[in-house]
C-alpha cells in the first residue's frame, strides 16, 4: 500500500504543470483568512511575499525547468526560524521590530526545493512551554476544539497543519515541542537526530537539545520534508558530517523482522485511553510482522528533572544576548546597566524569567556541582539506558503525551503540572535521538491521541517505515471542526 502524501501530490501536480503554485497558495491564504481568527496559528502571514515566491515557481515550470521536490507547497515556519527581512519574534516582546539579516539554512533549503513560505507561526515565548500560552501575542487554539490548547511550544505550526492552513510546517523540539503539539492536534511531528538538521538560523533556547523538524498530515509528507531539510551544513558546528538517513524512499519497506519495545515507563503516568491506543498500535505492528515486547528503561524517569536543570542553564546563557543593544526592544534608562534591566524586565514574560533565574542559579559557582553537573551525569545514564534497550529492540513505542489536549488556562498557574506534559518526549532530546509522533485515533473525549516511536541516533529510516505501518492501522479521526467545544 502506498502511504498517502497530499503535500507530495501537490508538488507533483505543480511540477507536471497540472496546477499552478499561485492557485494552490490562494486556496491556503483563503483558508487562513477564514479560519485563523478562531485559531491564531500565525503571528504573521506573508501573503505578498508568498505570492511572489509562487509566481517564481510557476515561471520555472513554464520555462520547462524543475522547480524542486516541494514545488508550490505552502509551508508555515515557527517564529523562531530566521527569515531575512521578515520579523522573527519568538513570540516575545524583546524581539519587537527585529528583522533577521539572513535566512535559516532550513528556509534556504525549502526555497531551493520550490516551497512557498506562507508565514510565521505562534509559539510559547522562546519555545518555553507546552501549550503555546506563554506567547506574548496570545494563545493559539486547538483546531479540533478551540477551548483546548494545541500543545507547545510549536503549537502554531501544529495547529496550522491541522486546520489545513498549510500542508507542511516546521517547528523546533527541545523537550517535545514538535511531537507533543503534533499529538494534541492530530498531525505527524518528528524530531530528528541531534545534528541531522542544521540549527543555523534557529534562535537558540537550549543548544545541546534544540532540533528543527517537520509537521505534516501524513508520515510520507513528513518524510519528504525531512529529506529536504536534512543534511550537513558547514554553518552549524554541531551538524553531522555524514550521510543523512533517507526517509521517503524506505517508507514501503514494512516492519517484518523488526523488534518493537513498548516502553513501560511511558505507560505509567499516561491516561487510560492513551494507554489503550498505544497497545492498539502495538497490536497493529504485531499483525504487520514485528516482534513486540515490553521493555523497561528506568533511567528515563529522571529525564524531566535533568531537563529542567540543563535546559534552563543553557537558556540563561543563550538569552543573555537580549540586552537592549543588539536586538529588538530597548527601554531607555539613566545608564547602560539600568537600560539592560529595564529592557529585560519589560521584554521577557514570566515563564522566560523563571527559566533564566533557575538557569542562573544552577550554573552559579556554589550550586553547579549539585545541580547542573549532576544533571549531566543523569543525562549520561539515560543514554546508557537507551543503549541497553536498543541492544534488543530496533525501536521503542509509547504515548507522545500523557493526555489529550487540555483546556486553555488549565495548567497556566502551575508550572510543574505543565512541565509534566513532556515526560515522554524529553528523554529523546537528552539522548540526542530521533522520535516521531503519529496520530492514532481519538481519546475518550474525541480529541486526537498521538503514539510515539523512538529510535537510536540516525535511525530515521527505520522510524519512518514503522510510522507508516502505524499510520495505516490508525483509527479514523474526525476532521477539525474549528468551533469552540466542537468535539466534546
Ligand atoms: N515544554 C518544554 C519546555 O517548556 C519543551 C519545550 C521545547 O521543546 N521547546 O521546555
GROMACS .gro file of C-alpha atoms and ligand atoms in nm:
model
  498
    1UNK     CA    1   0.000   0.000   0.000
    2UNK     CA    2   0.126   0.346  -0.083
    3UNK     CA    3   0.143   0.587   0.209
    4UNK     CA    4  -0.076   0.894   0.148
    5UNK     CA    5   0.115   1.211   0.061
    6UNK     CA    6  -0.108   1.516   0.000
    7UNK     CA    7   0.183   1.766   0.001
    8UNK     CA    8   0.386   1.537  -0.224
    9UNK     CA    9   0.091   1.517  -0.464
   10UNK     CA   10   0.052   1.895  -0.471
   11UNK     CA   11   0.420   1.930  -0.563
   12UNK     CA   12   0.384   1.661  -0.830
   13UNK     CA   13   0.088   1.842  -0.987
   14UNK     CA   14   0.282   2.171  -0.994
   15UNK     CA   15   0.591   2.005  -1.143
   16UNK     CA   16   0.375   1.844  -1.411
   17UNK     CA   17   0.217   2.179  -1.497
   18UNK     CA   18  -0.130   2.048  -1.398
   19UNK     CA   19  -0.177   2.308  -1.120
   20UNK     CA   20  -0.022   2.646  -1.060
   21UNK     CA   21   0.162   2.727  -0.739
   22UNK     CA   22  -0.025   3.057  -0.720
   23UNK     CA   23  -0.365   2.891  -0.729
   24UNK     CA   24  -0.262   2.648  -0.454
   25UNK     CA   25  -0.131   2.936  -0.247
   26UNK     CA   26  -0.452   3.138  -0.288
   27UNK     CA   27  -0.657   2.843  -0.162
   28UNK     CA   28  -0.446   2.825   0.151
   29UNK     CA   29  -0.446   3.201   0.206
   30UNK     CA   30  -0.826   3.189   0.185
   31UNK     CA   31  -0.836   2.911   0.446
   32UNK     CA   32  -0.614   3.120   0.676
   33UNK     CA   33  -0.829   3.426   0.617
   34UNK     CA   34  -1.149   3.248   0.714
   35UNK     CA   35  -1.015   3.022   0.992
   36UNK     CA   36  -0.721   3.182   1.168
   37UNK     CA   37  -0.928   3.433   1.359
   38UNK     CA   38  -1.051   3.140   1.569
   39UNK     CA   39  -0.719   2.953   1.588
   40UNK     CA   40  -0.444   3.218   1.591
   41UNK     CA   41  -0.185   2.984   1.443
   42UNK     CA   42   0.004   3.269   1.279
   43UNK     CA   43   0.194   3.567   1.420
   44UNK     CA   44   0.239   3.693   1.066
   45UNK     CA   45   0.106   3.588   0.726
   46UNK     CA   46   0.347   3.690   0.450
   47UNK     CA   47   0.088   3.684   0.173
   48UNK     CA   48   0.254   3.920  -0.075
   49UNK     CA   49   0.597   3.766  -0.043
   50UNK     CA   50   0.439   3.420  -0.079
   51UNK     CA   51   0.262   3.529  -0.399
   52UNK     CA   52   0.598   3.639  -0.538
   53UNK     CA   53   0.752   3.301  -0.447
   54UNK     CA   54   0.460   3.110  -0.601
   55UNK     CA   55   0.480   3.309  -0.926
   56UNK     CA   56   0.853   3.238  -0.942
   57UNK     CA   57   0.783   2.863  -0.911
   58UNK     CA   58   0.523   2.886  -1.188
   59UNK     CA   59   0.774   3.064  -1.414
   60UNK     CA   60   1.027   2.784  -1.361
   61UNK     CA   61   0.765   2.528  -1.469
   62UNK     CA   62   0.670   2.738  -1.773
   63UNK     CA   63   1.037   2.755  -1.872
   64UNK     CA   64   1.048   2.374  -1.869
   65UNK     CA   65   1.278   2.352  -1.566
   66UNK     CA   66   1.230   2.152  -1.246
   67UNK     CA   67   1.121   2.371  -0.953
   68UNK     CA   68   1.203   2.103  -0.692
   69UNK     CA   69   1.054   1.840  -0.464
   70UNK     CA   70   0.825   2.082  -0.280
   71UNK     CA   71   0.722   2.289  -0.581
   72UNK     CA   72   0.440   2.522  -0.485
   73UNK     CA   73   0.375   2.361  -0.145
   74UNK     CA   74   0.281   2.621   0.119
   75UNK     CA   75   0.493   2.584   0.435
   76UNK     CA   76   0.442   2.756   0.772
   77UNK     CA   77   0.751   2.842   0.978
   78UNK     CA   78   0.775   2.858   1.356
   79UNK     CA   79   0.855   3.215   1.455
   80UNK     CA   80   1.199   3.124   1.595
   81UNK     CA   81   1.334   3.046   1.247
   82UNK     CA   82   1.519   3.339   1.095
   83UNK     CA   83   1.372   3.477   0.776
   84UNK     CA   84   1.563   3.753   0.600
   85UNK     CA   85   1.391   4.088   0.633
   86UNK     CA   86   1.079   3.929   0.785
   87UNK     CA   87   1.007   3.983   1.159
   88UNK     CA   88   1.113   3.687   1.373
   89UNK     CA   89   0.975   3.733   1.722
   90UNK     CA   90   0.997   3.403   1.915
   91UNK     CA   91   0.657   3.532   2.037
   92UNK     CA   92   0.846   3.766   2.270
   93UNK     CA   93   0.825   4.142   2.315
   94UNK     CA   94   1.201   4.156   2.350
   95UNK     CA   95   1.247   4.091   1.976
   96UNK     CA   96   0.997   4.362   1.880
   97UNK     CA   97   1.097   4.518   1.550
   98UNK     CA   98   1.386   4.282   1.483
   99UNK     CA   99   1.428   4.160   1.127
  100UNK     CA  100   1.698   3.898   1.075
  101UNK     CA  101   1.961   3.983   0.813
  102UNK     CA  102   1.972   3.622   0.693
  103UNK     CA  103   1.762   3.308   0.632
  104UNK     CA  104   1.796   2.993   0.844
  105UNK     CA  105   1.952   2.706   0.648
  106UNK     CA  106   1.620   2.516   0.657
  107UNK     CA  107   1.448   2.816   0.496
  108UNK     CA  108   1.714   2.831   0.223
  109UNK     CA  109   1.667   2.459   0.158
  110UNK     CA  110   1.288   2.496   0.140
  111UNK     CA  111   1.323   2.778  -0.112
  112UNK     CA  112   1.559   2.569  -0.324
  113UNK     CA  113   1.302   2.288  -0.324
  114UNK     CA  114   1.033   2.525  -0.454
  115UNK     CA  115   0.831   2.557  -0.131
  116UNK     CA  116   0.630   2.873  -0.069
  117UNK     CA  117   0.661   3.025   0.280
  118UNK     CA  118   0.320   3.146   0.399
  119UNK     CA  119   0.404   3.293   0.737
  120UNK     CA  120   0.545   3.271   1.087
  121UNK     CA  121   0.361   3.066   1.347
  122UNK     CA  122   0.282   3.141   1.709
  123UNK     CA  123   0.477   2.963   1.982
  124UNK     CA  124   0.545   2.966   2.352
  125UNK     CA  125   0.780   3.257   2.424
  126UNK     CA  126   1.131   3.144   2.323
  127UNK     CA  127   0.985   2.791   2.293
  128UNK     CA  128   0.944   2.763   2.670
  129UNK     CA  129   0.613   2.592   2.733
  130UNK     CA  130   0.384   2.307   2.637
  131UNK     CA  131   0.064   2.488   2.540
  132UNK     CA  132   0.153   2.799   2.334
  133UNK     CA  133   0.000   3.003   2.615
  134UNK     CA  134   0.326   3.177   2.714
  135UNK     CA  135   0.329   3.363   2.380
  136UNK     CA  136   0.337   3.740   2.426
  137UNK     CA  137   0.079   3.762   2.148
  138UNK     CA  138  -0.196   3.545   2.297
  139UNK     CA  139  -0.260   3.172   2.287
  140UNK     CA  140  -0.312   2.952   1.983
  141UNK     CA  141  -0.620   2.730   1.997
  142UNK     CA  142  -0.659   2.366   1.903
  143UNK     CA  143  -0.846   2.339   1.570
  144UNK     CA  144  -1.022   2.024   1.699
  145UNK     CA  145  -1.173   2.221   1.989
  146UNK     CA  146  -1.094   2.588   2.025
  147UNK     CA  147  -1.141   2.572   2.404
  148UNK     CA  148  -0.835   2.347   2.422
  149UNK     CA  149  -0.465   2.415   2.384
  150UNK     CA  150  -0.281   2.296   2.073
  151UNK     CA  151   0.018   2.186   2.283
  152UNK     CA  152   0.350   2.360   2.255
  153UNK     CA  153   0.581   2.513   2.210
  154UNK     CA  154   0.531   2.477   1.832
  155UNK     CA  155   0.152   2.499   1.878
  156UNK     CA  156   0.106   2.744   1.591
  157UNK     CA  157   0.279   2.513   1.341
  158UNK     CA  158   0.083   2.208   1.459
  159UNK     CA  159  -0.247   2.399   1.450
  160UNK     CA  160  -0.172   2.545   1.105
  161UNK     CA  161  -0.126   2.197   0.959
  162UNK     CA  162  -0.425   2.050   1.147
  163UNK     CA  163  -0.651   2.334   1.031
  164UNK     CA  164  -0.543   2.299   0.668
  165UNK     CA  165  -0.374   2.642   0.659
  166UNK     CA  166  -0.057   2.481   0.522
  167UNK     CA  167   0.013   2.118   0.427
  168UNK     CA  168   0.356   2.136   0.590
  169UNK     CA  169   0.522   2.329   0.873
  170UNK     CA  170   0.849   2.343   1.059
  171UNK     CA  171   0.889   2.353   1.434
  172UNK     CA  172   1.165   2.313   1.687
  173UNK     CA  173   1.187   2.046   1.956
  174UNK     CA  174   1.397   2.097   2.269
  175UNK     CA  175   1.195   1.877   2.503
  176UNK     CA  176   0.900   1.772   2.290
  177UNK     CA  177   0.785   2.092   2.122
  178UNK     CA  178   0.722   1.927   1.784
  179UNK     CA  179   0.592   1.587   1.894
  180UNK     CA  180   0.362   1.694   2.179
  181UNK     CA  181   0.167   1.958   1.980
  182UNK     CA  182   0.156   1.718   1.683
  183UNK     CA  183  -0.009   1.459   1.911
  184UNK     CA  184  -0.257   1.708   2.056
  185UNK     CA  185  -0.354   1.842   1.712
  186UNK     CA  186  -0.376   1.506   1.534
  187UNK     CA  187  -0.087   1.555   1.290
  188UNK     CA  188   0.254   1.393   1.234
  189UNK     CA  189   0.554   1.558   1.401
  190UNK     CA  190   0.912   1.442   1.409
  191UNK     CA  191   1.229   1.533   1.598
  192UNK     CA  192   1.539   1.431   1.402
  193UNK     CA  193   1.868   1.305   1.546
  194UNK     CA  194   2.065   1.590   1.704
  195UNK     CA  195   2.280   1.730   1.424
  196UNK     CA  196   2.078   1.577   1.137
  197UNK     CA  197   1.912   1.911   1.055
  198UNK     CA  198   2.106   2.236   1.063
  199UNK     CA  199   2.028   2.472   1.351
  200UNK     CA  200   2.182   2.769   1.167
  201UNK     CA  201   1.925   3.047   1.195
  202UNK     CA  202   1.720   2.878   1.469
  203UNK     CA  203   1.703   3.117   1.764
  204UNK     CA  204   1.872   2.922   2.042
  205UNK     CA  205   1.687   2.803   2.352
  206UNK     CA  206   1.899   2.511   2.484
  207UNK     CA  207   2.165   2.446   2.223
  208UNK     CA  208   2.251   2.088   2.320
  209UNK     CA  209   1.885   1.984   2.290
  210UNK     CA  210   1.731   2.201   2.012
  211UNK     CA  211   1.643   2.038   1.679
  212UNK     CA  212   1.428   2.156   1.388
  213UNK     CA  213   1.180   1.908   1.243
  214UNK     CA  214   0.876   1.858   1.021
  215UNK     CA  215   0.498   1.871   1.074
  216UNK     CA  216   0.268   1.715   0.814
  217UNK     CA  217  -0.070   1.548   0.790
  218UNK     CA  218   0.089   1.216   0.688
  219UNK     CA  219   0.406   1.019   0.757
  220UNK     CA  220   0.509   1.029   0.388
  221UNK     CA  221   0.482   1.408   0.376
  222UNK     CA  222   0.687   1.439   0.697
  223UNK     CA  223   0.946   1.210   0.538
  224UNK     CA  224   0.953   1.426   0.225
  225UNK     CA  225   1.006   1.742   0.431
  226UNK     CA  226   1.277   1.573   0.640
  227UNK     CA  227   1.456   1.467   0.321
  228UNK     CA  228   1.453   1.829   0.200
  229UNK     CA  229   1.579   1.995   0.521
  230UNK     CA  230   1.828   1.732   0.642
  231UNK     CA  231   2.197   1.701   0.567
  232UNK     CA  232   2.527   1.855   0.664
  233UNK     CA  233   2.566   2.231   0.691
  234UNK     CA  234   2.908   2.386   0.743
  235UNK     CA  235   2.740   2.685   0.912
  236UNK     CA  236   2.631   2.474   1.212
  237UNK     CA  237   2.929   2.337   1.405
  238UNK     CA  238   2.710   2.062   1.554
  239UNK     CA  239   2.580   1.949   1.215
  240UNK     CA  240   2.665   1.585   1.148
  241UNK     CA  241   2.902   1.539   0.860
  242UNK     CA  242   2.779   1.203   0.737
  243UNK     CA  243   2.503   1.083   0.507
  244UNK     CA  244   2.156   1.169   0.643
  245UNK     CA  245   1.923   0.868   0.660
  246UNK     CA  246   1.675   0.873   0.373
  247UNK     CA  247   1.310   0.869   0.470
  248UNK     CA  248   1.071   0.875   0.175
  249UNK     CA  249   1.241   0.602  -0.027
  250UNK     CA  250   1.214   0.340   0.252
  251UNK     CA  251   0.855   0.406   0.354
  252UNK     CA  252   0.702   0.096   0.199
  253UNK     CA  253   0.961  -0.145   0.340
  254UNK     CA  254   0.741  -0.280   0.623
  255UNK     CA  255   0.830  -0.399   0.971
  256UNK     CA  256   0.874  -0.775   0.925
  257UNK     CA  257   1.167  -0.893   1.138
  258UNK     CA  258   1.188  -0.576   1.348
  259UNK     CA  259   1.162  -0.580   1.726
  260UNK     CA  260   0.949  -0.308   1.887
  261UNK     CA  261   0.973  -0.245   2.261
  262UNK     CA  262   0.676  -0.094   2.444
  263UNK     CA  263   0.842   0.141   2.690
  264UNK     CA  264   0.672   0.062   3.021
  265UNK     CA  265   0.785   0.382   3.198
  266UNK     CA  266   0.595   0.588   2.939
  267UNK     CA  267   0.272   0.397   3.006
  268UNK     CA  268   0.288   0.451   3.382
  269UNK     CA  269   0.171   0.810   3.409
  270UNK     CA  270  -0.047   0.815   3.097
  271UNK     CA  271  -0.428   0.835   3.089
  272UNK     CA  272  -0.608   0.500   3.033
  273UNK     CA  273  -0.745   0.600   2.690
  274UNK     CA  274  -0.397   0.700   2.573
  275UNK     CA  275  -0.251   0.373   2.706
  276UNK     CA  276  -0.524   0.178   2.523
  277UNK     CA  277  -0.439   0.348   2.194
  278UNK     CA  278  -0.070   0.270   2.244
  279UNK     CA  279  -0.148  -0.100   2.292
  280UNK     CA  280  -0.367  -0.092   1.984
  281UNK     CA  281  -0.076   0.050   1.781
  282UNK     CA  282   0.145  -0.228   1.918
  283UNK     CA  283  -0.106  -0.491   1.806
  284UNK     CA  284  -0.106  -0.340   1.456
  285UNK     CA  285   0.272  -0.374   1.446
  286UNK     CA  286   0.249  -0.738   1.557
  287UNK     CA  287  -0.002  -0.807   1.280
  288UNK     CA  288   0.235  -0.645   1.029
  289UNK     CA  289   0.511  -0.889   1.128
  290UNK     CA  290   0.707  -0.712   1.400
  291UNK     CA  291   0.803  -0.876   1.729
  292UNK     CA  292   0.660  -0.667   2.012
  293UNK     CA  293   0.776  -0.693   2.372
  294UNK     CA  294   0.763  -0.480   2.687
  295UNK     CA  295   1.089  -0.312   2.778
  296UNK     CA  296   1.195  -0.102   3.073
  297UNK     CA  297   1.438   0.189   3.069
  298UNK     CA  298   1.417   0.300   3.434
  299UNK     CA  299   1.657   0.591   3.377
  300UNK     CA  300   1.401   0.782   3.169
  301UNK     CA  301   1.211   0.856   3.491
  302UNK     CA  302   1.491   1.101   3.573
  303UNK     CA  303   1.457   1.279   3.239
  304UNK     CA  304   1.222   1.556   3.344
  305UNK     CA  305   1.433   1.657   3.646
  306UNK     CA  306   1.757   1.656   3.447
  307UNK     CA  307   1.596   1.854   3.164
  308UNK     CA  308   1.470   2.128   3.395
  309UNK     CA  309   1.828   2.187   3.513
  310UNK     CA  310   2.008   2.154   3.178
  311UNK     CA  311   1.759   2.342   2.957
  312UNK     CA  312   1.724   2.647   3.187
  313UNK     CA  313   2.103   2.650   3.238
  314UNK     CA  314   2.164   2.673   2.865
  315UNK     CA  315   1.874   2.917   2.820
  316UNK     CA  316   2.010   3.156   3.082
  317UNK     CA  317   2.334   3.173   2.886
  318UNK     CA  318   2.172   3.195   2.540
  319UNK     CA  319   1.925   3.464   2.641
  320UNK     CA  320   2.194   3.688   2.791
  321UNK     CA  321   2.232   3.839   2.443
  322UNK     CA  322   1.898   4.024   2.467
  323UNK     CA  323   2.044   4.328   2.634
  324UNK     CA  324   1.861   4.611   2.461
  325UNK     CA  325   2.166   4.682   2.244
  326UNK     CA  326   2.187   4.413   1.982
  327UNK     CA  327   1.828   4.304   1.913
  328UNK     CA  328   1.475   4.440   1.916
  329UNK     CA  329   1.336   4.615   2.220
  330UNK     CA  330   1.518   4.886   2.419
  331UNK     CA  331   1.371   5.055   2.724
  332UNK     CA  332   1.577   5.371   2.786
  333UNK     CA  333   1.713   5.437   3.137
  334UNK     CA  334   1.980   5.654   3.305
  335UNK     CA  335   2.278   5.428   3.227
  336UNK     CA  336   2.356   5.107   3.038
  337UNK     CA  337   2.307   4.869   3.333
  338UNK     CA  338   1.971   5.026   3.416
  339UNK     CA  339   1.874   5.008   3.047
  340UNK     CA  340   1.964   4.635   3.039
  341UNK     CA  341   1.747   4.569   3.344
  342UNK     CA  342   1.455   4.780   3.224
  343UNK     CA  343   1.464   4.616   2.880
  344UNK     CA  344   1.478   4.261   3.012
  345UNK     CA  345   1.213   4.330   3.277
  346UNK     CA  346   0.970   4.465   3.017
  347UNK     CA  347   1.069   4.236   2.730
  348UNK     CA  348   1.054   3.888   2.883
  349UNK     CA  349   0.738   3.717   3.008
  350UNK     CA  350   0.708   3.533   3.342
  351UNK     CA  351   0.798   3.183   3.216
  352UNK     CA  352   1.114   3.306   3.042
  353UNK     CA  353   1.214   3.496   3.356
  354UNK     CA  354   1.156   3.182   3.565
  355UNK     CA  355   1.385   2.981   3.334
  356UNK     CA  356   1.657   3.247   3.334
  357UNK     CA  357   1.655   3.263   3.714
  358UNK     CA  358   1.652   2.884   3.750
  359UNK     CA  359   1.931   2.852   3.498
  360UNK     CA  360   2.146   3.123   3.652
  361UNK     CA  361   2.106   2.953   3.989
  362UNK     CA  362   2.203   2.604   3.872
  363UNK     CA  363   2.511   2.738   3.692
  364UNK     CA  364   2.627   2.956   3.984
  365UNK     CA  365   2.961   2.867   4.137
  366UNK     CA  366   2.819   2.730   4.462
  367UNK     CA  367   2.549   2.512   4.308
  368UNK     CA  368   2.683   2.399   3.972
  369UNK     CA  369   2.811   2.065   4.100
  370UNK     CA  370   2.498   1.983   4.295
  371UNK     CA  371   2.256   2.066   4.014
  372UNK     CA  372   2.389   2.121   3.663
  373UNK     CA  373   2.679   1.873   3.672
  374UNK     CA  374   2.460   1.616   3.846
  375UNK     CA  375   2.201   1.658   3.569
  376UNK     CA  376   2.472   1.595   3.309
  377UNK     CA  377   2.556   1.268   3.483
  378UNK     CA  378   2.188   1.171   3.474
  379UNK     CA  379   2.185   1.254   3.104
  380UNK     CA  380   2.467   1.004   3.050
  381UNK     CA  381   2.271   0.742   3.248
  382UNK     CA  382   1.970   0.795   3.021
  383UNK     CA  383   2.188   0.750   2.712
  384UNK     CA  384   2.322   0.424   2.862
  385UNK     CA  385   1.969   0.307   2.948
  386UNK     CA  386   1.851   0.360   2.591
  387UNK     CA  387   2.164   0.187   2.456
  388UNK     CA  388   2.078  -0.122   2.662
  389UNK     CA  389   1.722  -0.126   2.523
  390UNK     CA  390   1.846  -0.087   2.166
  391UNK     CA  391   2.060  -0.398   2.205
  392UNK     CA  392   1.736  -0.599   2.182
  393UNK     CA  393   1.490  -0.355   2.020
  394UNK     CA  394   1.503  -0.170   1.688
  395UNK     CA  395   1.255   0.093   1.802
  396UNK     CA  396   1.059   0.180   2.116
  397UNK     CA  397   0.689   0.263   2.132
  398UNK     CA  398   0.496   0.473   2.381
  399UNK     CA  399   0.250   0.758   2.407
  400UNK     CA  400   0.369   1.100   2.287
  401UNK     CA  401   0.190   1.288   2.564
  402UNK     CA  402   0.020   1.153   2.878
  403UNK     CA  403  -0.321   1.304   2.791
  404UNK     CA  404  -0.516   1.453   2.503
  405UNK     CA  405  -0.537   1.833   2.468
  406UNK     CA  406  -0.623   2.007   2.795
  407UNK     CA  407  -0.838   2.317   2.838
  408UNK     CA  408  -0.691   2.662   2.787
  409UNK     CA  409  -0.580   2.800   3.123
  410UNK     CA  410  -0.593   2.460   3.296
  411UNK     CA  411  -0.221   2.449   3.375
  412UNK     CA  412  -0.102   2.809   3.344
  413UNK     CA  413  -0.091   2.866   3.721
  414UNK     CA  414   0.104   2.551   3.793
  415UNK     CA  415   0.435   2.526   3.606
  416UNK     CA  416   0.515   2.180   3.744
  417UNK     CA  417   0.194   2.027   3.606
  418UNK     CA  418   0.265   2.195   3.275
  419UNK     CA  419   0.620   2.052   3.272
  420UNK     CA  420   0.475   1.701   3.316
  421UNK     CA  421   0.324   1.724   2.964
  422UNK     CA  422   0.670   1.643   2.833
  423UNK     CA  423   0.768   1.335   3.036
  424UNK     CA  424   0.750   1.110   2.732
  425UNK     CA  425   0.927   1.339   2.489
  426UNK     CA  426   1.218   1.484   2.691
  427UNK     CA  427   1.431   1.165   2.711
  428UNK     CA  428   1.490   1.164   2.331
  429UNK     CA  429   1.623   1.520   2.345
  430UNK     CA  430   1.858   1.436   2.632
  431UNK     CA  431   1.989   1.138   2.434
  432UNK     CA  432   2.001   1.327   2.101
  433UNK     CA  433   1.786   1.055   1.946
  434UNK     CA  434   1.514   1.086   1.681
  435UNK     CA  435   1.144   1.024   1.758
  436UNK     CA  436   0.818   1.067   1.570
  437UNK     CA  437   0.458   1.118   1.681
  438UNK     CA  438   0.187   0.957   1.466
  439UNK     CA  439  -0.185   1.032   1.511
  440UNK     CA  440  -0.367   0.723   1.633
  441UNK     CA  441  -0.739   0.784   1.666
  442UNK     CA  442  -0.905   0.974   1.948
  443UNK     CA  443  -0.927   0.953   2.326
  444UNK     CA  444  -1.248   0.924   2.528
  445UNK     CA  445  -1.309   1.297   2.476
  446UNK     CA  446  -1.295   1.261   2.097
  447UNK     CA  447  -0.965   1.453   2.078
  448UNK     CA  448  -0.655   1.327   1.896
  449UNK     CA  449  -0.408   1.081   2.052
  450UNK     CA  450  -0.051   1.051   1.927
  451UNK     CA  451   0.170   0.747   1.962
  452UNK     CA  452   0.545   0.790   1.963
  453UNK     CA  453   0.820   0.584   1.805
  454UNK     CA  454   1.173   0.629   1.935
  455UNK     CA  455   1.498   0.501   1.787
  456UNK     CA  456   1.873   0.530   1.835
  457UNK     CA  457   2.080   0.802   1.667
  458UNK     CA  458   2.035   0.816   1.288
  459UNK     CA  459   1.757   0.554   1.287
  460UNK     CA  460   1.523   0.786   1.092
  461UNK     CA  461   1.480   0.540   0.804
  462UNK     CA  462   1.356   0.272   1.044
  463UNK     CA  463   1.136   0.518   1.237
  464UNK     CA  464   0.963   0.642   0.924
  465UNK     CA  465   0.888   0.295   0.790
  466UNK     CA  466   0.749   0.179   1.127
  467UNK     CA  467   0.549   0.503   1.146
  468UNK     CA  468   0.398   0.431   0.803
  469UNK     CA  469   0.269   0.095   0.931
  470UNK     CA  470   0.123   0.256   1.246
  471UNK     CA  471  -0.041   0.525   1.033
  472UNK     CA  472  -0.201   0.269   0.802
  473UNK     CA  473  -0.360   0.099   1.105
  474UNK     CA  474  -0.472   0.417   1.281
  475UNK     CA  475  -0.841   0.451   1.371
  476UNK     CA  476  -1.013   0.734   1.188
  477UNK     CA  477  -1.002   1.080   1.339
  478UNK     CA  478  -1.274   1.332   1.260
  479UNK     CA  479  -1.152   1.643   1.076
  480UNK     CA  480  -1.109   1.956   1.290
  481UNK     CA  481  -1.431   2.147   1.334
  482UNK     CA  482  -1.275   2.482   1.427
  483UNK     CA  483  -1.555   2.555   1.671
  484UNK     CA  484  -1.546   2.601   2.047
  485UNK     CA  485  -1.638   2.279   2.223
  486UNK     CA  486  -1.677   2.122   1.882
  487UNK     CA  487  -1.567   1.778   1.979
  488UNK     CA  488  -1.652   1.712   2.341
  489LIG     N1  489   0.780   2.211   2.707
  489LIG     C1  490   0.923   2.201   2.720
  489LIG     C2  491   0.975   2.328   2.782
  489LIG     O1  492   0.897   2.407   2.817
  489LIG     C3  493   0.986   2.174   2.587
  489LIG     C4  494   0.990   2.294   2.500
  489LIG     C5  495   1.053   2.270   2.367
  489LIG     O2  496   1.070   2.156   2.323
  489LIG     N2  497   1.093   2.378   2.304
  489LIG     O3  498   1.090   2.348   2.799
   0.00000   0.00000   0.00000
